[in-house]
mmCIF file of C-alpha atoms in Angstrom:
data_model
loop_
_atom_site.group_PDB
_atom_site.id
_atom_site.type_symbol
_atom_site.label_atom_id
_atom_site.label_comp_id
_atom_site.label_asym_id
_atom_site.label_seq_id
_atom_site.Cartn_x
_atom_site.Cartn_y
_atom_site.Cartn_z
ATOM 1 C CA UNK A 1 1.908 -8.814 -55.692
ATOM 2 C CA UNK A 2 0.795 -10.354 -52.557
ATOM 3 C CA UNK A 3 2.506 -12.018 -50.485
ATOM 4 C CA UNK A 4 1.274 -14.450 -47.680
ATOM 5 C CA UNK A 5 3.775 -17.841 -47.517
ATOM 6 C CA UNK A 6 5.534 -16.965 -44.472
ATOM 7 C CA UNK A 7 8.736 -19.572 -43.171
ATOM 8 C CA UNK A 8 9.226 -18.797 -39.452
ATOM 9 C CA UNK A 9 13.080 -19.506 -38.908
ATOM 10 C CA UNK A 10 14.243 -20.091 -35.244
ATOM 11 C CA UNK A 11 15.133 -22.575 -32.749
ATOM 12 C CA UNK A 12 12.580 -24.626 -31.958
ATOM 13 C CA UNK A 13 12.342 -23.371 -28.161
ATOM 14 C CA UNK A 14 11.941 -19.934 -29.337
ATOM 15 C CA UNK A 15 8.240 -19.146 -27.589
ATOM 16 C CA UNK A 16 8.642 -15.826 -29.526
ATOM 17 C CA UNK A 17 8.198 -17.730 -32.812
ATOM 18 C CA UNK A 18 5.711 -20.395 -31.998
ATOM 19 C CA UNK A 19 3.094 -17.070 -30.843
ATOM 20 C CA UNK A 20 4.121 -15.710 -34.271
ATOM 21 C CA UNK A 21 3.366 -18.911 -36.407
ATOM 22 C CA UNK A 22 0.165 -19.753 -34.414
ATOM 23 C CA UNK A 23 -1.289 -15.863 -34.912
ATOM 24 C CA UNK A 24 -0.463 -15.827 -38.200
ATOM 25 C CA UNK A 25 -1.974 -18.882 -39.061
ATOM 26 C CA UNK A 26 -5.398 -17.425 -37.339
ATOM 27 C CA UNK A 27 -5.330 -14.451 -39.977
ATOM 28 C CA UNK A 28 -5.504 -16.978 -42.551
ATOM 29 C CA UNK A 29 -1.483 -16.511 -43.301
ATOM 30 C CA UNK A 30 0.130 -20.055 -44.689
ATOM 31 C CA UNK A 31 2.977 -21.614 -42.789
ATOM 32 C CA UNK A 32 5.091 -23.293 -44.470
ATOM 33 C CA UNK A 33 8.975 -24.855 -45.259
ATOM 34 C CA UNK A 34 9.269 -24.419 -49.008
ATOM 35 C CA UNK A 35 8.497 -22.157 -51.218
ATOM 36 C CA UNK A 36 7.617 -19.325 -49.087
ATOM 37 C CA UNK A 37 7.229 -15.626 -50.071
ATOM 38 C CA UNK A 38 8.419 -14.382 -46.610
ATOM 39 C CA UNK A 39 10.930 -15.459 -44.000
ATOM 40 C CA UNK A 40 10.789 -14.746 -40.722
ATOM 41 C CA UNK A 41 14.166 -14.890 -38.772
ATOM 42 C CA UNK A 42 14.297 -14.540 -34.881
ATOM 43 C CA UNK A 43 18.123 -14.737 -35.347
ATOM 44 C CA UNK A 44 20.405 -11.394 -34.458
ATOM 45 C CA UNK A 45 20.602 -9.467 -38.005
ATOM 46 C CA UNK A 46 24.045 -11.001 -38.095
ATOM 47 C CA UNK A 47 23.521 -14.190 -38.010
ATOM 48 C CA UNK A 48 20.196 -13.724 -40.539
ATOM 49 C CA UNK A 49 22.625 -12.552 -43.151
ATOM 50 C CA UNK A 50 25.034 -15.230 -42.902
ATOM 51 C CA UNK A 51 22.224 -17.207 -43.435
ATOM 52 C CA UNK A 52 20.722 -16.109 -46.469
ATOM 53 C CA UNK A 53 24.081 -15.327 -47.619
ATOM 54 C CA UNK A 54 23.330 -13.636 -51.141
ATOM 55 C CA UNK A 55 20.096 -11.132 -52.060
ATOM 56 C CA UNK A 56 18.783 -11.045 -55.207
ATOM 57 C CA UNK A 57 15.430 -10.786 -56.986
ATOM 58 C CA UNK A 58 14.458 -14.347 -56.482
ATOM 59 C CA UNK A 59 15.267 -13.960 -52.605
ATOM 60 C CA UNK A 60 11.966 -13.578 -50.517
ATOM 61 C CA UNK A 61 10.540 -10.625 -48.249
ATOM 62 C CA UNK A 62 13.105 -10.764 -45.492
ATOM 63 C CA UNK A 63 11.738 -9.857 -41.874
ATOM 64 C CA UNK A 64 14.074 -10.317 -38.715
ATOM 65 C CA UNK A 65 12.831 -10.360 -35.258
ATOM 66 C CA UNK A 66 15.499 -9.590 -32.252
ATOM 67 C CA UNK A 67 15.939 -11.930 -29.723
ATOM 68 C CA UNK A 68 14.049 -10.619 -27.118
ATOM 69 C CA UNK A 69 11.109 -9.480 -29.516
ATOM 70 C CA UNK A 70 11.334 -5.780 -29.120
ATOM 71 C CA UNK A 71 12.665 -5.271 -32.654
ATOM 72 C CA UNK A 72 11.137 -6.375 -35.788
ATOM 73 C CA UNK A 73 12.589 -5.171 -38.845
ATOM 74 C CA UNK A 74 11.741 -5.488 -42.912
ATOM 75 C CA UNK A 75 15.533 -6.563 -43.738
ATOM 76 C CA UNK A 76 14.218 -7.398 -47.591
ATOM 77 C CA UNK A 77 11.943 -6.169 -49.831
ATOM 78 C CA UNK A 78 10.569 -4.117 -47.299
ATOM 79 C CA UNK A 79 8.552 -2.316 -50.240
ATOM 80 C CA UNK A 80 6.940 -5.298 -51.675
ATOM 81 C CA UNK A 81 4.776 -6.336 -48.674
ATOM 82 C CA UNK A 82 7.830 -6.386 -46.286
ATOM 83 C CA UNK A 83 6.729 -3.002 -44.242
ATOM 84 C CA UNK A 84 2.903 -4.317 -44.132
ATOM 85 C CA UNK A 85 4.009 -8.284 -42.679
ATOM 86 C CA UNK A 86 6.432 -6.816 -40.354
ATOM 87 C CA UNK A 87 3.909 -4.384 -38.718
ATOM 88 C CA UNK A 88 1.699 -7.016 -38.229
ATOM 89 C CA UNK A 89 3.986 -8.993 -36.844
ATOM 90 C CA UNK A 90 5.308 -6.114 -34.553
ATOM 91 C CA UNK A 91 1.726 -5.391 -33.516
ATOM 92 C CA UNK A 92 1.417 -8.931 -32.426
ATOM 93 C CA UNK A 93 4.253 -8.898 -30.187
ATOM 94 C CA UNK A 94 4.171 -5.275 -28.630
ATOM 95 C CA UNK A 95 7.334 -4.833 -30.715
ATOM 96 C CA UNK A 96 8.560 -1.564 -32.267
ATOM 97 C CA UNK A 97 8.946 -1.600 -35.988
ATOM 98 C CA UNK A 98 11.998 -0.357 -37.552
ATOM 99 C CA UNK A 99 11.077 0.686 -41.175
ATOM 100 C CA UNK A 100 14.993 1.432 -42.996
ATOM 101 C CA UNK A 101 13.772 2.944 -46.807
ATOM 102 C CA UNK A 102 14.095 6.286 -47.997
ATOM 103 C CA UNK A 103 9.972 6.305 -48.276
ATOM 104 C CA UNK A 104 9.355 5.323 -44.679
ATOM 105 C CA UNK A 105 12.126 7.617 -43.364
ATOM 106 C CA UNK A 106 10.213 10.637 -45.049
ATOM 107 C CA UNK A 107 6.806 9.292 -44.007
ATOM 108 C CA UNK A 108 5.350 8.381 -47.179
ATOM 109 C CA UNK A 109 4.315 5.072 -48.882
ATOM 110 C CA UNK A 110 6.146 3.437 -51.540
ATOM 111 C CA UNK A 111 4.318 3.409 -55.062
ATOM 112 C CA UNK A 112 4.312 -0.768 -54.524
ATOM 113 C CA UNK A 113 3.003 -0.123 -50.929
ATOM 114 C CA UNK A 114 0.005 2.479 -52.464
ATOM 115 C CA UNK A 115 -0.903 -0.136 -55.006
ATOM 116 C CA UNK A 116 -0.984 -2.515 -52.288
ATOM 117 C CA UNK A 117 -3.313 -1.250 -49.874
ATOM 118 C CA UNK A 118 -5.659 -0.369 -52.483
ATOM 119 C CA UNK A 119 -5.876 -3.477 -54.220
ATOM 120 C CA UNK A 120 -4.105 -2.038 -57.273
ATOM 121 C CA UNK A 121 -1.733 -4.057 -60.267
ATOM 122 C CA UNK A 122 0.956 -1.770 -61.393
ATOM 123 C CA UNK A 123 1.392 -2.397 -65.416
ATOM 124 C CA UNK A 124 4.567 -0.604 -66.036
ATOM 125 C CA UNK A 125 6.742 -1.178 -63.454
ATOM 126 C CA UNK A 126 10.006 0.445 -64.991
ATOM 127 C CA UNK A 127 8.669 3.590 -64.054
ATOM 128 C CA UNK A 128 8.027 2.926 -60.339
ATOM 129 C CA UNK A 129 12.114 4.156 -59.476
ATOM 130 C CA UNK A 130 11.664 7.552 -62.070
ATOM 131 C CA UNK A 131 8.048 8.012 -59.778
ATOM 132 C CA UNK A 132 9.711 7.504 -56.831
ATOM 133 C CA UNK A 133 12.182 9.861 -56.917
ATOM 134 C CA UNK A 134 9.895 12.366 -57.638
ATOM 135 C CA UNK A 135 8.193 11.102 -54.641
ATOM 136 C CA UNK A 136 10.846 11.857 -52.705
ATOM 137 C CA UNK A 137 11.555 15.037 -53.880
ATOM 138 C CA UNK A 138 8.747 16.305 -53.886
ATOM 139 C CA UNK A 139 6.934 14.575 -50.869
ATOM 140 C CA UNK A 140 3.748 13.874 -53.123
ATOM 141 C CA UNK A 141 2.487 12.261 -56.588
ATOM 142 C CA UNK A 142 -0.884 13.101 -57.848
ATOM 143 C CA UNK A 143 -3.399 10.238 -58.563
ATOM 144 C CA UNK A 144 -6.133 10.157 -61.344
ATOM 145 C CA UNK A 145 -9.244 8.063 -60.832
ATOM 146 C CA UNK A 146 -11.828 8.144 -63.061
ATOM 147 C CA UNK A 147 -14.315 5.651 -61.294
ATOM 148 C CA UNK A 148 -12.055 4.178 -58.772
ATOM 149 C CA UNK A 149 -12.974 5.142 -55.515
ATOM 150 C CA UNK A 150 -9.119 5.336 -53.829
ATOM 151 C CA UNK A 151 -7.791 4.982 -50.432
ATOM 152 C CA UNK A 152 -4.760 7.744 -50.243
ATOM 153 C CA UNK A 153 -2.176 7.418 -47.685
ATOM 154 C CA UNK A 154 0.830 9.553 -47.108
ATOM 155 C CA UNK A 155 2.439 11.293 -50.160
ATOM 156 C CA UNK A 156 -0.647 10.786 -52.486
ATOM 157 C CA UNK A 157 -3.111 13.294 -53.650
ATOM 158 C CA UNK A 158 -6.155 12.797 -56.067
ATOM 159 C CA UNK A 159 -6.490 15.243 -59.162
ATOM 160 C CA UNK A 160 -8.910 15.810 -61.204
ATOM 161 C CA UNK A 161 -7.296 16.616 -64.055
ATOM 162 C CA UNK A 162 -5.734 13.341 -66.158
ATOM 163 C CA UNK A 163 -2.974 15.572 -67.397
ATOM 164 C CA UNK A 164 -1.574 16.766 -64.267
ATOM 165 C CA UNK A 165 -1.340 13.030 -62.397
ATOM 166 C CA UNK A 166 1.769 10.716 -62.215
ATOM 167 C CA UNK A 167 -0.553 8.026 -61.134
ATOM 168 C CA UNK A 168 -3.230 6.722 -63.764
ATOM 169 C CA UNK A 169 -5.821 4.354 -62.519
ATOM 170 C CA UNK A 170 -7.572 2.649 -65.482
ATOM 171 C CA UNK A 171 -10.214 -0.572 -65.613
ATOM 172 C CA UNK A 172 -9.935 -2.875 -68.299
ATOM 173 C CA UNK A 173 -12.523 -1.028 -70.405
ATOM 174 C CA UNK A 174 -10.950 2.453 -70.469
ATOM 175 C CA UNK A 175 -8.913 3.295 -73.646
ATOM 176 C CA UNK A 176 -5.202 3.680 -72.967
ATOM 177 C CA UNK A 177 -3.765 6.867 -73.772
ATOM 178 C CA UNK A 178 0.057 5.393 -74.961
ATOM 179 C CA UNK A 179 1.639 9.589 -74.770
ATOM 180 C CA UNK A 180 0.327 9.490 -71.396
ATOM 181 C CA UNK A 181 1.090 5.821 -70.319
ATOM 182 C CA UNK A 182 4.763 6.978 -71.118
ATOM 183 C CA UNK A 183 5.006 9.672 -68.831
ATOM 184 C CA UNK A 184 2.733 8.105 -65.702
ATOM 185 C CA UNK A 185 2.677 4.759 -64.248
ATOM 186 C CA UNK A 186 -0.386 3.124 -64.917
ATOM 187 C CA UNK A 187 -2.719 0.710 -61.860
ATOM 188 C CA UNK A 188 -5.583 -1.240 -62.629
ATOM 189 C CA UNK A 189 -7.499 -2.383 -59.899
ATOM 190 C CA UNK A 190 -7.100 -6.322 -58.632
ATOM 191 C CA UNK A 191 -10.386 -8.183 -58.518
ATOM 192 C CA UNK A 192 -11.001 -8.778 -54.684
ATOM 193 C CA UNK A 193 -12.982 -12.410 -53.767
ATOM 194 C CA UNK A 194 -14.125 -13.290 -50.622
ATOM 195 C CA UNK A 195 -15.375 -16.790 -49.722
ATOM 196 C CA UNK A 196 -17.879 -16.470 -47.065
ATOM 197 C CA UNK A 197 -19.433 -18.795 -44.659
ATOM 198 C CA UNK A 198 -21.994 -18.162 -41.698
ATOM 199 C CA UNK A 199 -25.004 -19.290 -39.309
ATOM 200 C CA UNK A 200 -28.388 -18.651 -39.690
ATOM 201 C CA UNK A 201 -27.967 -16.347 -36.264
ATOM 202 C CA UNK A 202 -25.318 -14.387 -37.640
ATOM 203 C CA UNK A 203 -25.838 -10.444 -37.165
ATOM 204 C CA UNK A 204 -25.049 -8.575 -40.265
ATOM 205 C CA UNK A 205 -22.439 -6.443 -38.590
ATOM 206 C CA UNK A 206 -20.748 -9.540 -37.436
ATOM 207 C CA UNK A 207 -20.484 -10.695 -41.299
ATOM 208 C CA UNK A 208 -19.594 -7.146 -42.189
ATOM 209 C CA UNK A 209 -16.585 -6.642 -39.608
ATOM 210 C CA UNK A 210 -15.394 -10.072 -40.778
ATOM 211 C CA UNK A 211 -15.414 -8.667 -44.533
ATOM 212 C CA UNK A 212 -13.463 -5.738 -43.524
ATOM 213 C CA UNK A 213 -10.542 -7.548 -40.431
ATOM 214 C CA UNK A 214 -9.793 -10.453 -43.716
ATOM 215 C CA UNK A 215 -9.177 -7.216 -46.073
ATOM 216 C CA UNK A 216 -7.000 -5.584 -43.190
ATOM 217 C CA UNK A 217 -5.672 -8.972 -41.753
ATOM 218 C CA UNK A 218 -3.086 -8.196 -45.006
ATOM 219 C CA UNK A 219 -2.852 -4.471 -45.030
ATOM 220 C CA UNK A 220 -5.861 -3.809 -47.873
ATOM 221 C CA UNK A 221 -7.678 -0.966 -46.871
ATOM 222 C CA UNK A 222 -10.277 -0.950 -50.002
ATOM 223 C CA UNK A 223 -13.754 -0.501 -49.592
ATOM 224 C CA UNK A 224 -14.829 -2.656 -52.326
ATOM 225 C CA UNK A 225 -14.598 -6.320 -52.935
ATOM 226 C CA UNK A 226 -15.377 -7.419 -56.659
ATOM 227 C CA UNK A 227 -16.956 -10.962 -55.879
ATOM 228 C CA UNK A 228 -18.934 -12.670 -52.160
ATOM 229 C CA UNK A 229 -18.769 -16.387 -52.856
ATOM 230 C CA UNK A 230 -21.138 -18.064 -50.464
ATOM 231 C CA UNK A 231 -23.264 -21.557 -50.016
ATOM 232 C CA UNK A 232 -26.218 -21.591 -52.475
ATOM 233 C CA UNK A 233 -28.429 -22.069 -48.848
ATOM 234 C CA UNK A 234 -27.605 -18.372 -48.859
ATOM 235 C CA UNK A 235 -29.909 -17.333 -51.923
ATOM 236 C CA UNK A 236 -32.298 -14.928 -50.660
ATOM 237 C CA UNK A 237 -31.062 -13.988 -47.647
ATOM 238 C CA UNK A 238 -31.614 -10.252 -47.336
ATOM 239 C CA UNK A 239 -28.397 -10.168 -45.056
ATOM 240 C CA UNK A 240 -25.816 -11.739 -47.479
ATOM 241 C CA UNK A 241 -27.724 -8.815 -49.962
ATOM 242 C CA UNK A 242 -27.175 -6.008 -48.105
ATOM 243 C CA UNK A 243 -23.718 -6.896 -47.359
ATOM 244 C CA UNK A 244 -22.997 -7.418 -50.890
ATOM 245 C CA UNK A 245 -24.320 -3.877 -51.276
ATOM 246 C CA UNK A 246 -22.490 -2.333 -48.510
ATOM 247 C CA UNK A 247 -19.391 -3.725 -50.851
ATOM 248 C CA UNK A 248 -20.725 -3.110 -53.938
ATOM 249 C CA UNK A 249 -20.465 -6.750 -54.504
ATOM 250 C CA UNK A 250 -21.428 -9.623 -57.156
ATOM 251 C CA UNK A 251 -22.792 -12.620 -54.961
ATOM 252 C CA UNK A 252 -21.541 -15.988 -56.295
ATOM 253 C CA UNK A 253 -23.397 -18.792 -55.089
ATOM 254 C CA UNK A 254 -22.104 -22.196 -54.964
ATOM 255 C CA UNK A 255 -23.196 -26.079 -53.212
ATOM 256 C CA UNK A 256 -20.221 -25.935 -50.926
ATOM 257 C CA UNK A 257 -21.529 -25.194 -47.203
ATOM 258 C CA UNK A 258 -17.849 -23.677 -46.445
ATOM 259 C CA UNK A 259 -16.925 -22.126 -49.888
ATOM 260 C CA UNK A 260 -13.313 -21.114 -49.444
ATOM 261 C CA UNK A 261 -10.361 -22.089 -51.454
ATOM 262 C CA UNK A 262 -11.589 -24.705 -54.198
ATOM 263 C CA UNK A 263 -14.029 -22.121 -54.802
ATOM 264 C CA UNK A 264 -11.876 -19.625 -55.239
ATOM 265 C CA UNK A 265 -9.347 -21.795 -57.228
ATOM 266 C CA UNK A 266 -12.603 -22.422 -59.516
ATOM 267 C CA UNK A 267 -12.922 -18.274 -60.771
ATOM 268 C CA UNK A 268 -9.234 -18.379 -60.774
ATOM 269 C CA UNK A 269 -8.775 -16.348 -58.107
ATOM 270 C CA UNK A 270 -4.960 -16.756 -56.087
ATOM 271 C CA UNK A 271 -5.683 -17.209 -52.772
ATOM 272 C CA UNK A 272 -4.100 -14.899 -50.190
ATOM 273 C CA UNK A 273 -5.358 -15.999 -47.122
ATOM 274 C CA UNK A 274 -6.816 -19.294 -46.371
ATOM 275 C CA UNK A 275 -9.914 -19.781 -44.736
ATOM 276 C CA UNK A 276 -10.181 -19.196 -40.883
ATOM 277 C CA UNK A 277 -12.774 -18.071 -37.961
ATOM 278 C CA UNK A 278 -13.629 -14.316 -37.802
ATOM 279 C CA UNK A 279 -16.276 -12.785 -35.973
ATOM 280 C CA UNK A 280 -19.134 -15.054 -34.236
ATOM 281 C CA UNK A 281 -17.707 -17.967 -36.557
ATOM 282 C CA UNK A 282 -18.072 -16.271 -39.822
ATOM 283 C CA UNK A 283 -15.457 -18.748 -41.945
ATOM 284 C CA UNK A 284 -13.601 -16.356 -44.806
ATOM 285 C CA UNK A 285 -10.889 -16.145 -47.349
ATOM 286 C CA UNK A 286 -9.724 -13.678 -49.597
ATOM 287 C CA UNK A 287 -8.054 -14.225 -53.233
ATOM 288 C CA UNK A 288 -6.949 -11.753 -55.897
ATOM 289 C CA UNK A 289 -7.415 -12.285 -59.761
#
């Protein structure tokens, strides 16, 4: 669902783009040339269509930037991670964002863009345009948790009762209900993994903000992360413990001093962002499994 292989299209005197490819790459985003999951144009929207010439479901997250920066828009896909890059990328430059689907223009998040923030996989995805219209109609879909804890945005409501939600959030041990699964569409939650590297000197509240500005550096606004994967010097350290706590995490330890991406290749976890500097040197990265 995530998406985090951004292609940064422009001439190469554009100063616009290199401040966008060298900020990105400090949240831990990958630059790349091939096989990205985003392109970034700083074309006019013209010319970016021309360019990509035909849409269709193989075609990338889509983002154009005006020429002078004060525009960025989600041309593509702006549901699937389009809305969230592009506002980071606007917020980077000063720029205004200019959000174009029928979700944003009523103020609400897309069922994709709910799931995303909160870390959630969506299992039946031919419901998510019956949902939606409802969404729209209505201006809100109820959300059942059982032992979730959920982070609602705009148009989302928790209920109580199973029965009434349109939104069923289930782990992997709760029975599925197949009259119900019908009618709703059903989210488990994403494991969250965090590699996590730091000092002997490090305050706690420097390794805690660094926790939470990886999860936000890519729009997750969960409160939980599944798995901390740290160096095995770590054991014992009350700090590492409490933190873990604070996220109601399992600690992993492992030999590497920098545990990052072959450690999160090793639970077979997809890694999101790569491993970069946060707070007074704390080294993360975050995968999804």
């Amino acid at each position: 669902m995530y998406v985090s292989r951004i292609k940064i299209i422009a001439e190469s005197s554009n100063e616009l783009a290199k401040r966008v490819r060298n900020s990105l790459d400090e949240l831990g985003y990958f630059i790349v040339d091939s096989k990205e999951e985003v392109q970034v144009y700083f074309y006019p929207i013209e010319e970016i269509i021309y360019r990509v010439k035909k849409f269709s479901t193989k075609t990338p997250v889509i983002i154009g930037v005006t020429d002078d920066g004060s525009y960025v828009i989600p041309l593509f896909k702006e549901k699937c991670g389009g809305s969230f890059i592009a506002g980071i990328i606007a917020d980077l430059l000063g720029s205004q964002l200019v959000l174009t689907s029928r979700t944003s223009q009523q103020g609400v998040y897309s069922i994709q863009e709910f799931a995303w923030v909160n870390g959630l996989e969506i299992i039946n995805r031919e419901k998510i345009d019956e949902l939606e219209k409802k969404l729209l109609n209505s201006g809100k879909l109820k959300v059942y948790s059982n032992n979730i804890d959920i982070h609602i945005v705009e148009g989302y409501e928790l209920t109580r009762k199973e029965e009434d939600a349109d939104i069923i959030i289930k782990t992997d041990t709760e029975e599925e209900d197949e009259e119900i699964d019908d009618k709703r569409i059903i989210m488990k939650p994403l494991s969250l993994v965090i590699g996590l590297s730091y000092s002997k000197d490090t305050p706690k509240e420097a390794i805690y903000y660094s926790i939470i500005s990886t999860l936000k550096s890519i729009n997750i606004l969960r409160s939980t992360v599944n798995f901390i994967i740290t160096s095995e010097s770590k054991n014992g350290d009350k700090k590492i413990q409490d933190i873990a706590k604070s996220f109601n995490s399992t600690v992993i330890y492992v030999k590497e001093k920098q545990p990052c991406e072959p450690s999160l290749d090793f639970v077979n976890a997809r890694v999101i962002l790569k491993k970069t500097k946060r707070a007074y040197g704390v080294l993360t990265c975050l995968g999804v499994k």
